[in-house]
Structures are given as structure tokens and as C-alpha cells.
Coordinates of C-alpha atoms in Angstrom, one line a residue:
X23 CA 0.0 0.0 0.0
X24 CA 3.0 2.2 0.6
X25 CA 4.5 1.2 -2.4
X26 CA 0.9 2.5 -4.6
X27 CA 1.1 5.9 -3.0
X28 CA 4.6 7.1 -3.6
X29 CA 3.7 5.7 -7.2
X30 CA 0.5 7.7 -7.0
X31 CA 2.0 10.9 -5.4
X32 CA 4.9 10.9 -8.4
X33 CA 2.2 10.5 -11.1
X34 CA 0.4 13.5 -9.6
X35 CA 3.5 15.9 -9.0
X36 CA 4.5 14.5 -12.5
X37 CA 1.3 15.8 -13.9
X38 CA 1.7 19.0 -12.0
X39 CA 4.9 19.6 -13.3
X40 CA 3.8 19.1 -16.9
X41 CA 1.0 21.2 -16.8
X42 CA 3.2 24.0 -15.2
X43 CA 5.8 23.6 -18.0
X44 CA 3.1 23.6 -20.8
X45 CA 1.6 27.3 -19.4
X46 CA 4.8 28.5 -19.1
X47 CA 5.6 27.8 -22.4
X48 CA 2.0 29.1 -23.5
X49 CA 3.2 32.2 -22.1
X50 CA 6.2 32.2 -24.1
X51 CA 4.3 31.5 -27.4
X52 CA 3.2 34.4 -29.2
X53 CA -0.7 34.9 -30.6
X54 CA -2.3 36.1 -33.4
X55 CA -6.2 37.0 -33.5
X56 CA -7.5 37.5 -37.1
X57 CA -10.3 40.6 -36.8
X58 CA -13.0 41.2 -38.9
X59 CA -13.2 44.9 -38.3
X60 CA -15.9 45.8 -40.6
X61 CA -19.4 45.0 -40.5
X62 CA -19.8 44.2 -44.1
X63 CA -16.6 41.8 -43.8
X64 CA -18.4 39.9 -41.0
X65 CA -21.4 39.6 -42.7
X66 CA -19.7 37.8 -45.2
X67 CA -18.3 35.5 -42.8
X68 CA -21.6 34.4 -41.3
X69 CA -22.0 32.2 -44.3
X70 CA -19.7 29.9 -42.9
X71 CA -21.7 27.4 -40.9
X72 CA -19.2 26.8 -38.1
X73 CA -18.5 30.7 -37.9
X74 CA -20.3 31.3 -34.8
X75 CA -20.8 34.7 -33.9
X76 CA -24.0 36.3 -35.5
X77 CA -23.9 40.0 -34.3
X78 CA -20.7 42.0 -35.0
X79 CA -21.0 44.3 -31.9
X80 CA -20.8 41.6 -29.4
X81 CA -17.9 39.8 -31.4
X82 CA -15.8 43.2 -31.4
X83 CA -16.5 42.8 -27.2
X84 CA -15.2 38.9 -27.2
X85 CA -12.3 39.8 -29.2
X86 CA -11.0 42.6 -27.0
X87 CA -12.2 40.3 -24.2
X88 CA -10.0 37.8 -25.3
X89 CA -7.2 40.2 -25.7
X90 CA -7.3 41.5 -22.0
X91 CA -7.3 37.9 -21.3
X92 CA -3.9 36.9 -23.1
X93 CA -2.5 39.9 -21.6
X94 CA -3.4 38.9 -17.7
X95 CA -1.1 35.8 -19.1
X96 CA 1.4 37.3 -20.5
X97 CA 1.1 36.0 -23.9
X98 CA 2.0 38.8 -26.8
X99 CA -0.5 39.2 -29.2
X100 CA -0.9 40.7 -32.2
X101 CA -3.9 41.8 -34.1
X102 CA -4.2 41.3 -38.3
X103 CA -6.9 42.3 -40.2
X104 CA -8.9 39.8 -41.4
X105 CA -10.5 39.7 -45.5
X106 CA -13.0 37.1 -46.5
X107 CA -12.2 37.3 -49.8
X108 CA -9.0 36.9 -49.5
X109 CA -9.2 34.0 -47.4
X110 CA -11.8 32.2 -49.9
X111 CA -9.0 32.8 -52.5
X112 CA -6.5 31.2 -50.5
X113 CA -8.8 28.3 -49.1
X114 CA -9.3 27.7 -52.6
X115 CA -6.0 27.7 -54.1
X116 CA -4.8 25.8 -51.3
X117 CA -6.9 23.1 -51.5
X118 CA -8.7 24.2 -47.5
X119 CA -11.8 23.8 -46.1
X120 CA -13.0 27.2 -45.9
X121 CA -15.7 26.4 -43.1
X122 CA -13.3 24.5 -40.3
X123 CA -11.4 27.2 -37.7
X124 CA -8.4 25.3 -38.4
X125 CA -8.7 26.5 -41.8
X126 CA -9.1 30.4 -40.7
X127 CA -6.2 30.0 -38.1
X128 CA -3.7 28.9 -41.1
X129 CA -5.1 31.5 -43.3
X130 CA -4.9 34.2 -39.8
X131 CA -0.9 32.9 -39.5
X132 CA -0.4 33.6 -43.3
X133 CA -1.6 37.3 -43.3
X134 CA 0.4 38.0 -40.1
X135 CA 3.6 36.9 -41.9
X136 CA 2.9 39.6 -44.3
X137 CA 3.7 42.1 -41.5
X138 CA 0.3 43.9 -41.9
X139 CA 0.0 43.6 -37.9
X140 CA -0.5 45.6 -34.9
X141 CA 0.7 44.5 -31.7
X142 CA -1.8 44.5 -28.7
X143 CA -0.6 46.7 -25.4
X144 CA -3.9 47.5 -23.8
X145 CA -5.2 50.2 -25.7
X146 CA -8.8 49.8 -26.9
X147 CA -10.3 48.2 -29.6
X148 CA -11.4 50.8 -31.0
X149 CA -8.3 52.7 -31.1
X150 CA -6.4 50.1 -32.2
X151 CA -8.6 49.1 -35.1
X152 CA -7.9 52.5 -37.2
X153 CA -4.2 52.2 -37.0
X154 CA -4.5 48.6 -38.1
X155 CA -6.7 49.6 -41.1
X156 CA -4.4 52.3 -42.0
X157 CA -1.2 49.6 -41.8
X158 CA -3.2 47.0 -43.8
X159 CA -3.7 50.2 -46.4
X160 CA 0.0 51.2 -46.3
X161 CA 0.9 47.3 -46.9
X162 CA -1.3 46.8 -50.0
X163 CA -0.2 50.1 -51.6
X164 CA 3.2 49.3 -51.3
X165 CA 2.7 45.7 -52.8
X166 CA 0.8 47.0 -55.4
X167 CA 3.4 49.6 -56.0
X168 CA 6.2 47.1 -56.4
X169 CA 4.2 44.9 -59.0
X170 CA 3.8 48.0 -60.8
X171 CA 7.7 48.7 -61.1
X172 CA 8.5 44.9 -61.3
X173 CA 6.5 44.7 -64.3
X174 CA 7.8 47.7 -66.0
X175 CA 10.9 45.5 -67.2
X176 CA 14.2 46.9 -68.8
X177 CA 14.8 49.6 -71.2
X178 CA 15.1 49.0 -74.7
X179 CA 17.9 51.2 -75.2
X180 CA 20.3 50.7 -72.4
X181 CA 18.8 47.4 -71.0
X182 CA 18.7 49.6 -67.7
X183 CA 15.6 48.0 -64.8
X184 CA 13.3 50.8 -65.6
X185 CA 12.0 50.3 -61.8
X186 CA 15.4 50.1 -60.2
X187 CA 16.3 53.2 -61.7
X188 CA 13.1 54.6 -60.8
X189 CA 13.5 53.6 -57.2
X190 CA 16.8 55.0 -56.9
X191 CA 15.8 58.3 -58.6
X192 CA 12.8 58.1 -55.6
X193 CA 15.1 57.6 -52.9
X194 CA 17.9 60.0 -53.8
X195 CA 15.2 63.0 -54.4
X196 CA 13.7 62.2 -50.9
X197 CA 17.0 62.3 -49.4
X198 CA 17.8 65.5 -50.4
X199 CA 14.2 66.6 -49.5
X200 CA 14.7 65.7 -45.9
X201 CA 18.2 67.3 -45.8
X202 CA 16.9 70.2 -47.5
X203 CA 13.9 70.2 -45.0
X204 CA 16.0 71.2 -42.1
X205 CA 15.1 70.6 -38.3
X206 CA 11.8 69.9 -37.0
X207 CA 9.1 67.4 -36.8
X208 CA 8.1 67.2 -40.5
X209 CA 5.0 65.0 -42.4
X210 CA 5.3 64.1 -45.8
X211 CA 2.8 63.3 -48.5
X212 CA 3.1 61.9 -52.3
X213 CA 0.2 61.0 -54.4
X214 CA 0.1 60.2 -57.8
X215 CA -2.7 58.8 -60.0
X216 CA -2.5 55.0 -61.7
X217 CA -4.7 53.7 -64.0
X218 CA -6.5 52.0 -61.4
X219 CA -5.9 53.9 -58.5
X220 CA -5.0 56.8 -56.8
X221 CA -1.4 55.8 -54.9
X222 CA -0.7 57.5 -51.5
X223 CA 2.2 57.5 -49.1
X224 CA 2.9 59.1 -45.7
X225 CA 5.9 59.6 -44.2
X226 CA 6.7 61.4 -40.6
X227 CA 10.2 62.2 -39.4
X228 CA 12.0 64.1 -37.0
X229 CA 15.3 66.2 -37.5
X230 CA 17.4 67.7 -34.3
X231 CA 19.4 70.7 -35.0
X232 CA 22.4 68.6 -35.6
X233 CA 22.3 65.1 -37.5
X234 CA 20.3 63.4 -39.8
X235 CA 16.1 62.8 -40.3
X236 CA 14.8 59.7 -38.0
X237 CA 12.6 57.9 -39.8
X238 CA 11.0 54.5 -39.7
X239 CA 13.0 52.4 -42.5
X240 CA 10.0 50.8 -43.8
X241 CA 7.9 54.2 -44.2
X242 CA 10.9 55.5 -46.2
X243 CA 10.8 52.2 -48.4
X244 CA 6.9 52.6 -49.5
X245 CA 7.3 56.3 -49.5
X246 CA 10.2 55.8 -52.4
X247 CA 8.0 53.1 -53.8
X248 CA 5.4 54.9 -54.5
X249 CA 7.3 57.9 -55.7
X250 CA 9.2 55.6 -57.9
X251 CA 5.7 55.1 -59.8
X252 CA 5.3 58.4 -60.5
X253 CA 8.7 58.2 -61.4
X254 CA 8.4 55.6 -63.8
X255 CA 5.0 56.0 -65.4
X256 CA 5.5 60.2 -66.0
X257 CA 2.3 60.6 -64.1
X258 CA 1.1 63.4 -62.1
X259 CA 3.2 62.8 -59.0
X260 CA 3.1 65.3 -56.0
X261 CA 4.5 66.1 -52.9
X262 CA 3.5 68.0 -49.4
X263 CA 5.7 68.4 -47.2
X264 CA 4.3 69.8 -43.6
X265 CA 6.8 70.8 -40.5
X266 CA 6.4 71.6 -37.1
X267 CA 8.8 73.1 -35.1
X268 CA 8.2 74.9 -31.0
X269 CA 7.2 78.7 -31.1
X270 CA 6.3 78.4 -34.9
X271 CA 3.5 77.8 -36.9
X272 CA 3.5 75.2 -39.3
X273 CA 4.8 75.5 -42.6
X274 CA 3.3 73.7 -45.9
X275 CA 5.5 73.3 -48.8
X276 CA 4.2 71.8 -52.0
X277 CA 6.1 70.1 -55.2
X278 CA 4.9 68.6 -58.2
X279 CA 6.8 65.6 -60.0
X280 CA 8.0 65.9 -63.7
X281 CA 10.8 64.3 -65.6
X282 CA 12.3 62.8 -62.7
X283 CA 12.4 66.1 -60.7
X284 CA 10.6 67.8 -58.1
X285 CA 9.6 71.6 -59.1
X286 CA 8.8 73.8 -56.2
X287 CA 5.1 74.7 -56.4
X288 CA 3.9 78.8 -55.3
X289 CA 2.4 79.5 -52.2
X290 CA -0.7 79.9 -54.0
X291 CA -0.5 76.9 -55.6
X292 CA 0.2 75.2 -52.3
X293 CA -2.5 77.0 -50.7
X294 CA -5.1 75.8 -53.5
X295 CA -4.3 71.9 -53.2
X296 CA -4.2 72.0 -49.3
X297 CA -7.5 74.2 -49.0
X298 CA -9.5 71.8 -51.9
X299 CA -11.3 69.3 -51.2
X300 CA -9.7 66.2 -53.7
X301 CA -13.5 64.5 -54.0
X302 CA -15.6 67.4 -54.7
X303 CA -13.6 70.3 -55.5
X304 CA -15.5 73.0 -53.4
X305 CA -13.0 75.4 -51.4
X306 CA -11.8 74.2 -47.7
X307 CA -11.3 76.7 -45.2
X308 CA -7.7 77.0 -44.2
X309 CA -6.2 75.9 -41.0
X310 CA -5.5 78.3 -38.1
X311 CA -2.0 78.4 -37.8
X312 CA -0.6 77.4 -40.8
X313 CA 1.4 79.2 -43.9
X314 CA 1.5 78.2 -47.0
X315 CA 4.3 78.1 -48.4
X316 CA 6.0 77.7 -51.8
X317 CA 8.3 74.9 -52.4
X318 CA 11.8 75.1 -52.4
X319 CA 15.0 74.0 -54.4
X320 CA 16.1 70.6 -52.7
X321 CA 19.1 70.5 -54.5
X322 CA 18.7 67.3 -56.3
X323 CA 21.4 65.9 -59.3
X324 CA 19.5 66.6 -62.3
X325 CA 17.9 63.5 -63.5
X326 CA 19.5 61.1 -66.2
X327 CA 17.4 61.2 -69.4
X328 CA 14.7 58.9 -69.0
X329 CA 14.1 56.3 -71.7

């Protein structure tokens, strides 16, 4: 009888032990919660018979339920956003059962690769689902950006990556923009039109009095990317640049793109495209506290002729 108790007491401190090991290890292994932050997106799930939420409201309040709940834990978790559409495409393709969760966990593990992620630190939900939005935007504009330039191929003439060059061109103009910029807090903007799309990239930095522009490498990347398009394709590019500095107002500065350089736009100029609105055209009233100013010379090589 002695002999069946030790055995028993082992096999229970064993179990103990394992199930401690396994939480801590749960603690150490990372989570990823696939979000369906709009309601039409979640209607679109409900077809799914072993989807089971049914009123998007109270999902939103289990989800950042459950985040609260991995947090008590310890467990890092980040948020991606999810698309039905995409995931039918890649249930499809890959040969999935659409309507299993194992099937939407794969798919949820897949888009969070992409990078297109926000990681969860307490805020709320609802604060956290713009920025996500606005990241998943940011990701598919600079994807689409790239296929753009990848598909432009070589020149004819000197057998020269049209893209690369373009991209090279991008990046050595924004260089000298945010040298030429100065000190300051400073918000950049280039659009420029496709032939399915309007492209859009945003850029903040900040520049002490002495040393160079901190920026966030990947910003810079898509913000060159989608400069490089404009670049490339000899399309209406533009530029705004915005800066903030203590004790000042803020100053607006305005460029358009043509022939791989940027010209400085007037202050009136400036002050049209900022006070517009892009939809509808009808004036918008100007911002306290803000000139308008005209663009300035960046000092930028002059650009190679373009084939």
C-alpha cells in the first residue's frame, strides 16, 4: 500500500509539473487574432456554418475580451486584419476547407507573416482598429506599388531595370528633401494617380538641430516606392511636405513631379491643393496656424534622361 502511494503521489506531482511547464511555455508562445473589423466583412463570414458569432458588436467585445485575457497571461498578441475574400481565395487555391477554424487560423498565421499587424498593449479596440486599417492600407499600396515597377521591365535602349532606376531616382530625391527640410518634426505626403488607383504614401520624421532625419525604415521604403511610380510612369506625381517646429507655426511646402524632378510649387499653388477638397472640388477653409508656403530648391542631381 506504501509502495501504490509514492507511485501515486509521483504520477500526480509528474502531472503537476507538466501542466506548469506547458503554461509556461503558453506564455512564451506568441498569438495572433485575425479581426474582422468591418461590419460588411463579417457579414460575409456568417456564411460559414461553423463561424459562430452572429452580431458583430458583441464579437468586437469577445475579441477585446479575449485580448485582455492573453494579456493577464502574458502571452504577446498581435492583431491582423482579417478579409473574406481573401481567405476564400487562399482556401481555394490551397486546397482548405473554408468552413473549419483550423482553416481560418492557417489563413490568420499567413496574413500575419505579411507584416500587416498591430501588436496589442492595452489600448482599446477601437483605437487600435484605425491604425491597423491604416497599416493593412500602407501594406497593399506598397505591394501594389512594387508589382507596378516589377512589371515595367528593362529599357530598350540601355537594357537599364526601368524600376530600379526609378526607385533610386525616388530615394535619392527624398533624401535630399529631408536634408533640404531642415530641423523639425516634418509629415510628408506623395500622391500620384494610376490607372487603377490613386497611390498614396505618408511619411513622418523628425530632425534635431544637428544630425540626420529619424525615420521609420520601412515608411521610407513605401514612401520611395510609391514615388518611384510616379517616377516611372510620368504621371502626375506630387509632394507635401508639412513641418512643425516649438514657437512656430507650421509651414506647408508643396512640389509637383515631372521628368524625374521635383519643381517647387507657389504658395498659392500650395494653398489651392491644401484648401480643396480632392473628391468634390468646393473650397476648404484654411487651417489656423498654418502658412503656405511655396516649395523650395532641394538641390537634387539633375535627372539622367529617362528612356
Amino acid at each position: 500500500m506504501a509502495q501504490t502511494g509514492h507511485t501515486e503521489n509521483s504520477t500526480t506531482q509528474h502531472t503537476k509539473h507538466s501542466t506548469t511547464m506547458r503554461r509556461t511555455l503558453r506564455r512564451e508562445a506568441p498569438s495572433t487574432i485575425g479581426l474582422l473589423a468591418d461590419a460588411q466583412d463579417f457579414a460575409a463570414m456568417r456564411r460559414y456554418r461553423t463561424f459562430a458569432f452572429d452580431d458583430h458588436t458583441v464579437y468586437l467585445q469577445q475579441v477585446e475580451g479575449l485580448l485582455k485575457a492573453l494579456a493577464a497571461q502574458g502571452v504577446h498578441t498581435t492583431v491582423a486584419l482579417f478579409d473574406p475574400e481573401d481567405y476564400a481565395e487562399y482556401c481555394a487555391e490551397s486546397g482548405l476547407d473554408a468552413d473549419t477554424g483550423a482553416s481560418r487560423s492557417r489563413f490568420t498565421a499567413e496574413i500575419a507573416a505579411a507584416g500587416a499587424t498591430v501588436a496589442y498593449t492595452g489600448q482599446r479596440l477601437s483605437d487600435l482598429i484605425p491604425v491597423l486599417v491604416s497599416r493593412a492600407v500602407r501594406q497593399a499600396t506598397w505591394e501594389y506599388a512594387t508589382l507596378l515597377l516589377a512589371d515595367l521591365g528593362t529599357c530598350a535602349d540601355c537594357g537599364q531595370d526601368i524600376g530600379r532606376a526609378a526607385f533610386d531616382r525616388a530615394s535619392h530625391l527624398l533624401t535630399r528633401l529631408l536634408e533640404a527640410a531642415g530641423p523639425g518634426t516634418h509629415h510628408l505626403v506623395c500622391s500620384t494617380p494610376t490607372d487603377n488607383d490613386q497611390l498614396l504614401a505618408v511619411l513622418h520624421t523628425h530632425r534635431d538641430t544637428a544630425g540626420p532625419a529619424r525615420l521609420d525604415s520601412s515608411e521610407g521604403a513605401e514612401f520611395a516606392t510609391v514615388l518611384a511610380v510616379a517616377i516611372a510612369l510620368e504621371s502626375r506625381g506630387g509632394v507635401v511636405l508639412r513641418t512643425s517646429a516649438p514657437d512656430s507655426p507650421d509651414r506647408v511646402h508643396g512640389w509637383r513631379l515631372g521628368h524625374g524632378a521635383l519643381a517647387p510649387l507657389t504658395a498659392g499653388e500650395v494653398f489651392n491643393a491644401y484648401c480643396t477638397d480632392a473628391e468634390t472640388g468646393e473650397p476648404v477653409s484654411p487651417e489656423s496656424g498654418v502658412e503656405y508656403c511655396a516649395g523650395f530648391d532641394i538641390g537634387a542631381d539633375p535627372a539622367e534622361p529617362h528612356h
